[in-house]
PDB file of C-alpha atoms in Angstrom:
ATOM      1  CA  MET A   1      -8.408   3.572 -16.096  1.00 44.00           C
ATOM      2  CA  ALA A   2      -6.552   3.810 -12.779  1.00 45.00           C
ATOM      3  CA  SER A   3      -4.132   1.006 -13.593  1.00 46.00           C
ATOM      4  CA  THR A   4      -2.696   2.990 -16.513  1.00 46.00           C
ATOM      5  CA  VAL A   5      -3.111   6.564 -15.232  1.00 44.00           C
ATOM      6  CA  LEU A   6      -1.414   6.155 -11.854  1.00 50.00           C
ATOM      7  CA  PRO A   7       1.929   4.864 -13.199  1.00 47.00           C
ATOM      8  CA  ARG A   8       2.135   7.811 -15.611  1.00 49.00           C
ATOM      9  CA  VAL A   9       1.462  10.251 -12.766  1.00 42.00           C
ATOM     10  CA  ALA A  10       4.033   8.472 -10.620  1.00 48.00           C
ATOM     11  CA  ARG A  11       6.701   8.778 -13.281  1.00 48.00           C
ATOM     12  CA  ARG A  12       5.970  12.457 -13.805  1.00 38.00           C
ATOM     13  CA  LEU A  13       6.301  13.273 -10.099  1.00 40.00           C
ATOM     14  CA  GLY A  14       9.450  11.240  -9.671  1.00 50.00           C
ATOM     15  CA  THR A  15       7.586   9.030  -7.180  1.00 51.00           C
ATOM     16  CA  TYR A  16       9.723   5.989  -7.891  1.00 50.00           C
ATOM     17  CA  ARG A  17      12.886   7.607  -6.629  1.00 51.00           C
ATOM     18  CA  TRP A  18      11.592   9.163  -3.449  1.00 48.00           C
ATOM     19  CA  VAL A  19       9.743   5.996  -2.490  1.00 52.00           C
ATOM     20  CA  MET A  20      12.894   3.919  -2.865  1.00 51.00           C
ATOM     21  CA  HIS A  21      15.356   6.360  -1.307  1.00 49.00           C
ATOM     22  CA  GLY A  22      13.122   7.905   1.341  1.00 47.00           C
ATOM     23  CA  SER A  23      11.464   4.818   2.759  1.00 51.00           C
ATOM     24  CA  GLY A  24      12.452   5.497   6.378  1.00 52.00           C
ATOM     25  CA  THR A  25      11.159   9.094   6.376  1.00 53.00           C
ATOM     26  CA  ILE A  26       7.992   8.035   4.526  1.00 55.00           C
ATOM     27  CA  LEU A  27       7.178   5.344   7.058  1.00 57.00           C
ATOM     28  CA  ALA A  28       7.707   7.713  10.008  1.00 55.00           C
ATOM     29  CA  SER A  29       5.610  10.439   8.360  1.00 59.00           C
ATOM     30  CA  ASP A  30       2.900   7.927   7.470  1.00 62.00           C
ATOM     31  CA  ARG A  31       2.390   7.008  11.090  1.00 60.00           C
ATOM     32  CA  LEU A  32       1.965  10.684  12.070  1.00 60.00           C
ATOM     33  CA  VAL A  33      -0.442  11.409   9.217  1.00 60.00           C
ATOM     34  CA  ARG A  34      -2.574   8.357   9.925  1.00 58.00           C
ATOM     35  CA  ARG A  35      -2.780   9.207  13.612  1.00 60.00           C
ATOM     36  CA  ALA A  36      -3.810  12.767  12.861  1.00 55.00           C
ATOM     37  CA  THR A  37      -6.443  11.764  10.273  1.00 60.00           C
ATOM     38  CA  ARG A  38      -7.700   8.785  12.253  1.00 59.00           C
ATOM     39  CA  GLY A  39      -6.356   6.350   9.684  1.00 58.00           C
ATOM     40  CA  ARG A  40      -8.139   7.871   6.765  1.00 60.00           C
ATOM     41  CA  HIS A  41      -5.014   9.104   4.925  1.00 60.00           C
ATOM     42  CA  GLY A  42      -1.363   8.120   4.576  1.00 59.00           C
ATOM     43  CA  VAL A  43       1.659   9.722   2.944  1.00 57.00           C
ATOM     44  CA  LEU A  44       1.348   7.554  -0.162  1.00 61.00           C
ATOM     45  CA  ASP A  45      -2.178   8.911  -0.671  1.00 59.00           C
ATOM     46  CA  ILE A  46      -0.639  12.340  -1.193  1.00 60.00           C
ATOM     47  CA  ALA A  47       1.371  10.945  -4.093  1.00 60.00           C
ATOM     48  CA  GLY A  48      -1.788   9.475  -5.620  1.00 66.00           C
ATOM     49  CA  LEU A  49      -1.022   5.908  -4.587  1.00 75.00           C
ATOM     50  CA  PRO A  50      -3.600   3.893  -2.598  1.00 84.00           C
ATOM     51  CA  SER A  51      -2.521   2.759   0.855  1.00 85.00           C
ATOM     52  CA  LEU A  52      -4.149   0.889   3.714  1.00 90.00           C
ATOM     53  CA  GLU A  53      -3.498  -0.294   7.223  1.00 90.00           C
ATOM     54  CA  LEU A  54      -3.379  -4.078   7.586  1.00 95.00           C
ATOM     55  CA  THR A  55      -3.921  -5.648  11.009  1.00 95.00           C
ATOM     56  CA  VAL A  56      -3.082  -9.323  11.323  1.00 97.00           C
ATOM     57  CA  VAL A  57      -2.361 -11.546  14.329  1.00 95.00           C
ATOM     58  CA  GLY A  58       1.303 -12.250  14.870  1.00 94.00           C
ATOM     59  CA  ARG A  59       2.097 -15.913  14.207  1.00 92.00           C
ATOM     60  CA  LYS A  60       4.426 -16.145  17.231  1.00 91.00           C
ATOM     61  CA  THR A  61       2.971 -13.691  19.739  1.00 93.00           C
ATOM     62  CA  GLY A  62      -0.729 -14.012  18.967  1.00 93.00           C
ATOM     63  CA  LEU A  63      -0.937 -10.198  19.233  1.00 95.00           C
ATOM     64  CA  PRO A  64      -2.399  -7.929  16.508  1.00 95.00           C
ATOM     65  CA  ARG A  65       0.225  -6.260  14.310  1.00 93.00           C
ATOM     66  CA  THR A  66      -0.657  -3.221  12.175  1.00 91.00           C
ATOM     67  CA  THR A  67       1.292  -2.155   9.079  1.00 88.00           C
ATOM     68  CA  SER A  68       0.744   0.556   6.434  1.00 86.00           C
ATOM     69  CA  LEU A  69       1.043  -0.803   2.891  1.00 90.00           C
ATOM     70  CA  LEU A  70       0.612   0.143  -0.695  1.00 88.00           C
ATOM     71  CA  TYR A  71      -2.192  -1.922  -2.221  1.00 93.00           C
ATOM     72  CA  VAL A  72      -3.473  -2.804  -5.698  1.00 95.00           C
ATOM     73  CA  PRO A  73      -7.243  -2.586  -6.287  1.00 93.00           C
ATOM     74  CA  ASN A  74      -8.319  -5.730  -8.156  1.00 94.00           C
ATOM     75  CA  ASP A  75     -12.028  -5.599  -8.997  1.00 89.00           C
ATOM     76  CA  ASP A  76     -13.656  -6.354  -5.635  1.00 91.00           C
ATOM     77  CA  SER A  77     -10.502  -7.554  -3.915  1.00 96.00           C
ATOM     78  CA  ILE A  78      -7.147  -6.192  -2.774  1.00 97.00           C
ATOM     79  CA  LEU A  79      -3.743  -7.388  -3.864  1.00 98.00           C
ATOM     80  CA  LEU A  80      -0.751  -7.063  -1.514  1.00 98.00           C
ATOM     81  CA  ILE A  81       2.814  -7.600  -2.711  1.00 97.00           C
ATOM     82  CA  GLY A  82       5.552  -8.528  -0.226  1.00 96.00           C
ATOM     83  CA  SER A  83       8.226  -6.324  -1.832  1.00 93.00           C
ATOM     84  CA  ASN A  84       9.650  -5.020   1.446  1.00 91.00           C
ATOM     85  CA  TRP A  85      11.191  -1.991  -0.328  1.00 84.00           C
ATOM     86  CA  GLY A  86      13.400  -4.293  -2.409  1.00 88.00           C
ATOM     87  CA  SER A  87      14.977  -6.089   0.565  1.00 90.00           C
ATOM     88  CA  THR A  88      16.358  -9.592   0.165  1.00 94.00           C
ATOM     89  CA  GLU A  89      14.188 -10.670   3.125  1.00 95.00           C
ATOM     90  CA  HIS A  90      10.430 -11.214   3.118  1.00 97.00           C
ATOM     91  CA  PRO A  91       8.523  -8.624   5.190  1.00 94.00           C
ATOM     92  CA  SER A  92       7.371  -9.794   8.603  1.00 94.00           C
ATOM     93  CA  TRP A  93       3.747  -8.934   7.836  1.00 96.00           C
ATOM     94  CA  SER A  94       3.763 -11.419   4.984  1.00 97.00           C
ATOM     95  CA  ALA A  95       4.878 -14.260   7.268  1.00 96.00           C
ATOM     96  CA  ASN A  96       2.020 -13.382   9.639  1.00 96.00           C
ATOM     97  CA  LEU A  97      -0.427 -13.191   6.747  1.00 96.00           C
ATOM     98  CA  ARG A  98       0.612 -16.674   5.508  1.00 96.00           C
ATOM     99  CA  SER A  99      -0.433 -18.089   8.859  1.00 94.00           C
ATOM    100  CA  ALA A 100      -3.754 -16.237   9.020  1.00 95.00           C
ATOM    101  CA  ALA A 101      -7.108 -17.025   7.463  1.00 94.00           C
ATOM    102  CA  THR A 102      -8.460 -13.529   8.130  1.00 96.00           C
ATOM    103  CA  ALA A 103      -7.210 -10.019   8.794  1.00 97.00           C
ATOM    104  CA  VAL A 104      -8.592  -6.532   9.194  1.00 97.00           C
ATOM    105  CA  VAL A 105      -8.168  -3.708   6.695  1.00 95.00           C
ATOM    106  CA  HIS A 106      -8.509   0.020   7.306  1.00 91.00           C
ATOM    107  CA  VAL A 107      -8.837   1.969   4.065  1.00 88.00           C
ATOM    108  CA  GLY A 108     -10.754   5.048   2.944  1.00 80.00           C
ATOM    109  CA  GLY A 109     -12.211   5.609   6.426  1.00 82.00           C
ATOM    110  CA  GLN A 110     -13.623   2.070   6.434  1.00 88.00           C
ATOM    111  CA  ARG A 111     -12.472  -0.745   8.665  1.00 91.00           C
ATOM    112  CA  PHE A 112     -13.579  -4.287   7.777  1.00 95.00           C
ATOM    113  CA  PRO A 113     -12.515  -7.955   8.018  1.00 97.00           C
ATOM    114  CA  VAL A 114     -11.096  -9.755   5.031  1.00 97.00           C
ATOM    115  CA  THR A 115     -10.255 -13.320   4.104  1.00 97.00           C
ATOM    116  CA  VAL A 116      -6.662 -14.013   3.091  1.00 97.00           C
ATOM    117  CA  THR A 117      -5.339 -16.099   0.189  1.00 97.00           C
ATOM    118  CA  GLN A 118      -1.709 -16.422  -0.831  1.00 98.00           C
ATOM    119  CA  ILE A 119      -1.632 -16.662  -4.625  1.00 97.00           C
ATOM    120  CA  THR A 120       0.743 -19.165  -6.210  1.00 96.00           C
ATOM    121  CA  GLY A 121       1.299 -20.860  -9.553  1.00 94.00           C
ATOM    122  CA  VAL A 122      -0.377 -19.550 -12.685  1.00 94.00           C
ATOM    123  CA  GLU A 123      -2.659 -17.283 -10.707  1.00 96.00           C
ATOM    124  CA  ARG A 124       0.355 -15.591  -9.145  1.00 97.00           C
ATOM    125  CA  LYS A 125       1.699 -14.668 -12.599  1.00 96.00           C
ATOM    126  CA  ARG A 126      -1.617 -13.034 -13.447  1.00 96.00           C
ATOM    127  CA  ALA A 127      -1.747 -11.173 -10.134  1.00 97.00           C
ATOM    128  CA  TRP A 128       1.883 -10.065 -10.520  1.00 97.00           C
ATOM    129  CA  ASP A 129       1.213  -8.703 -14.009  1.00 96.00           C
ATOM    130  CA  THR A 130      -1.761  -6.766 -12.679  1.00 96.00           C
ATOM    131  CA  ALA A 131       0.327  -5.361  -9.813  1.00 95.00           C
ATOM    132  CA  VAL A 132       3.222  -4.323 -12.083  1.00 93.00           C
ATOM    133  CA  GLU A 133       0.866  -2.644 -14.523  1.00 92.00           C
ATOM    134  CA  PHE A 134      -0.590  -0.690 -11.646  1.00 90.00           C
ATOM    135  CA  TRP A 135       2.746   0.137  -9.959  1.00 88.00           C
ATOM    136  CA  PRO A 136       5.860  -0.521 -12.118  1.00 87.00           C
ATOM    137  CA  GLY A 137       8.032   0.190  -9.083  1.00 86.00           C
ATOM    138  CA  TYR A 138       7.493  -3.420  -8.042  1.00 91.00           C
ATOM    139  CA  GLU A 139       9.853  -4.452 -10.855  1.00 91.00           C
ATOM    140  CA  MET A 140      12.506  -2.061  -9.545  1.00 88.00           C
ATOM    141  CA  GLU A 141      12.158  -3.558  -6.087  1.00 90.00           C
ATOM    142  CA  HIS A 142      12.330  -7.082  -7.504  1.00 93.00           C
ATOM    143  CA  ASP A 143      15.662  -6.216  -9.133  1.00 92.00           C
ATOM    144  CA  LEU A 144      16.963  -4.651  -5.913  1.00 90.00           C
ATOM    145  CA  SER A 145      15.980  -7.758  -3.941  1.00 93.00           C
ATOM    146  CA  GLY A 146      18.242  -9.938  -6.125  1.00 94.00           C
ATOM    147  CA  GLY A 147      15.312 -11.700  -7.747  1.00 93.00           C
ATOM    148  CA  ARG A 148      13.486 -12.769  -4.567  1.00 96.00           C
ATOM    149  CA  THR A 149      10.061 -14.196  -5.310  1.00 96.00           C
ATOM    150  CA  PHE A 150       7.705 -11.752  -3.680  1.00 97.00           C
ATOM    151  CA  ARG A 151       4.780 -13.218  -1.781  1.00 98.00           C
ATOM    152  CA  VAL A 152       1.444 -12.171  -3.312  1.00 98.00           C
ATOM    153  CA  PHE A 153      -1.826 -12.095  -1.365  1.00 98.00           C
ATOM    154  CA  GLU A 154      -5.408 -11.477  -2.267  1.00 98.00           C
ATOM    155  CA  LEU A 155      -7.804 -10.107   0.318  1.00 98.00           C
ATOM    156  CA  HIS A 156     -11.597 -10.311  -0.008  1.00 97.00           C
ATOM    157  CA  PRO A 157     -14.016  -8.421   2.260  1.00 96.00           C
ATOM    158  CA  VAL A 158     -15.970 -10.867   4.399  1.00 95.00           C
ATOM    159  CA  HIS A 159     -19.145  -8.759   3.853  1.00 91.00           C
ATOM    160  CA  PRO A 160     -18.751  -6.972   0.500  1.00 89.00           C
ATOM    161  CA  THR A 161     -21.174  -4.111   1.144  1.00 89.00           C
ATOM    162  CA  PRO A 162     -21.099  -1.098  -1.273  1.00 87.00           C
ATOM    163  CA  PRO A 163     -19.236   1.275   1.117  1.00 87.00           C
ATOM    164  CA  ARG A 164     -16.441  -1.250   1.525  1.00 87.00           C
ATOM    165  CA  MET A 165     -16.189  -1.827  -2.191  1.00 87.00           C
ATOM    166  CA  ALA A 166     -16.015   1.936  -2.660  1.00 87.00           C
ATOM    167  CA  ALA A 167     -13.222   2.137  -0.095  1.00 87.00           C
ATOM    168  CA  ILE A 168     -11.200  -0.480  -1.967  1.00 88.00           C
ATOM    169  CA  ARG A 169     -11.618   1.386  -5.243  1.00 83.00           C
ATOM    170  CA  GLY A 170     -10.810   4.687  -3.639  1.00 76.00           C
ATOM    171  CA  THR A 171     -14.223   6.239  -4.251  1.00 71.00           C
ATOM    172  CA  THR A 172     -15.569   6.424  -0.715  1.00 59.00           C
ATOM    173  CA  PRO A 173     -17.934   9.426  -0.315  1.00 51.00           C
ATOM    174  CA  SER A 174     -16.286  12.240   1.596  1.00 48.00           C
ATOM    175  CA  ARG A 175     -16.956  12.580   5.312  1.00 48.00           C
ATOM    176  CA  PRO A 176     -16.302  15.345   7.818  1.00 41.00           C
ATOM    177  CA  ARG A 177     -12.577  15.389   8.455  1.00 45.00           C
ATOM    178  CA  SER A 178     -10.766  15.398  11.707  1.00 42.00           C
ATOM    179  CA  PRO A 179      -9.914  19.000  12.782  1.00 42.00           C
ATOM    180  CA  TYR A 180      -6.290  17.916  12.423  1.00 40.00           C
ATOM    181  CA  ALA A 181      -6.665  16.493   8.943  1.00 44.00           C
ATOM    182  CA  ARG A 182      -5.738  19.571   6.885  1.00 49.00           C
ATOM    183  CA  PRO A 183      -2.532  20.436   8.846  1.00 49.00           C
ATOM    184  CA  ALA A 184      -1.459  16.756   8.772  1.00 47.00           C
ATOM    185  CA  LEU A 185      -2.056  16.491   5.024  1.00 49.00           C
ATOM    186  CA  ALA A 186      -0.196  19.757   4.496  1.00 51.00           C
ATOM    187  CA  ALA A 187       2.758  18.415   6.495  1.00 50.00           C
ATOM    188  CA  ALA A 188       2.710  15.220   4.485  1.00 50.00           C
ATOM    189  CA  ALA A 189       2.670  17.178   1.222  1.00 51.00           C
ATOM    190  CA  VAL A 190       5.724  19.163   2.355  1.00 51.00           C
ATOM    191  CA  THR A 191       7.485  15.915   3.322  1.00 51.00           C
ATOM    192  CA  VAL A 192       6.746  14.390  -0.117  1.00 49.00           C
ATOM    193  CA  ALA A 193       7.931  17.500  -1.873  1.00 49.00           C
ATOM    194  CA  ALA A 194      11.178  17.580   0.113  1.00 50.00           C
ATOM    195  CA  LEU A 195      11.885  13.931  -0.651  1.00 48.00           C
ATOM    196  CA  TRP A 196      11.162  14.478  -4.344  1.00 47.00           C
ATOM    197  CA  TRP A 197      13.449  17.561  -4.459  1.00 48.00           C
ATOM    198  CA  ARG A 198      16.242  15.673  -2.623  1.00 50.00           C
ATOM    199  CA  SER A 199      15.958  12.742  -5.016  1.00 48.00           C
ATOM    200  CA  ARG A 200      16.422  15.117  -7.962  1.00 47.00           C
ATOM    201  CA  ARG A 201      19.643  16.454  -6.419  1.00 51.00           C
ATOM    202  CA  ASP A 202      21.113  12.990  -5.554  1.00 50.00           C
TER     203      ASP A 202
END
């Protein structure tokens, strides 16, 4: 089961440490990799963690804002956690998402609209437990944030067709890659390896 396998893999590779200490480099590299692979892959994918691009309208500007995020597959929906790398402040994308009824997700080579629900109360506790089981690093980030209550969102595809469900679960059938995909993925792998090695020396 992915929710139990991924955390074990993450621990073995030292993913927790390079994610937390190399966030700036990871974000910069992620933009390059996504541009080269036409949004199909991100740096976190190299580490075996599912990531997506979220596009939501800015609550103040009315302009679309796109952010790369780790996500948690949850049956036929997506969970997003506003951890903000353990910052004491909520991420800006979460404020935009609170004001939006819909957004657009780009994951696994698929781009589709989703409805947005902020989860609170008892349901939030269940969603949080699911997220922490999938990625225990959320607990580390919670501690770093000083106990800030992370915003939790659930996204549902507007039209849940099989390809979109496969994209959420990370099982989208392979397609011909961009001619730049292999070099970009190789560069991302080198970046991840360098961050992991540096974290072992720190």
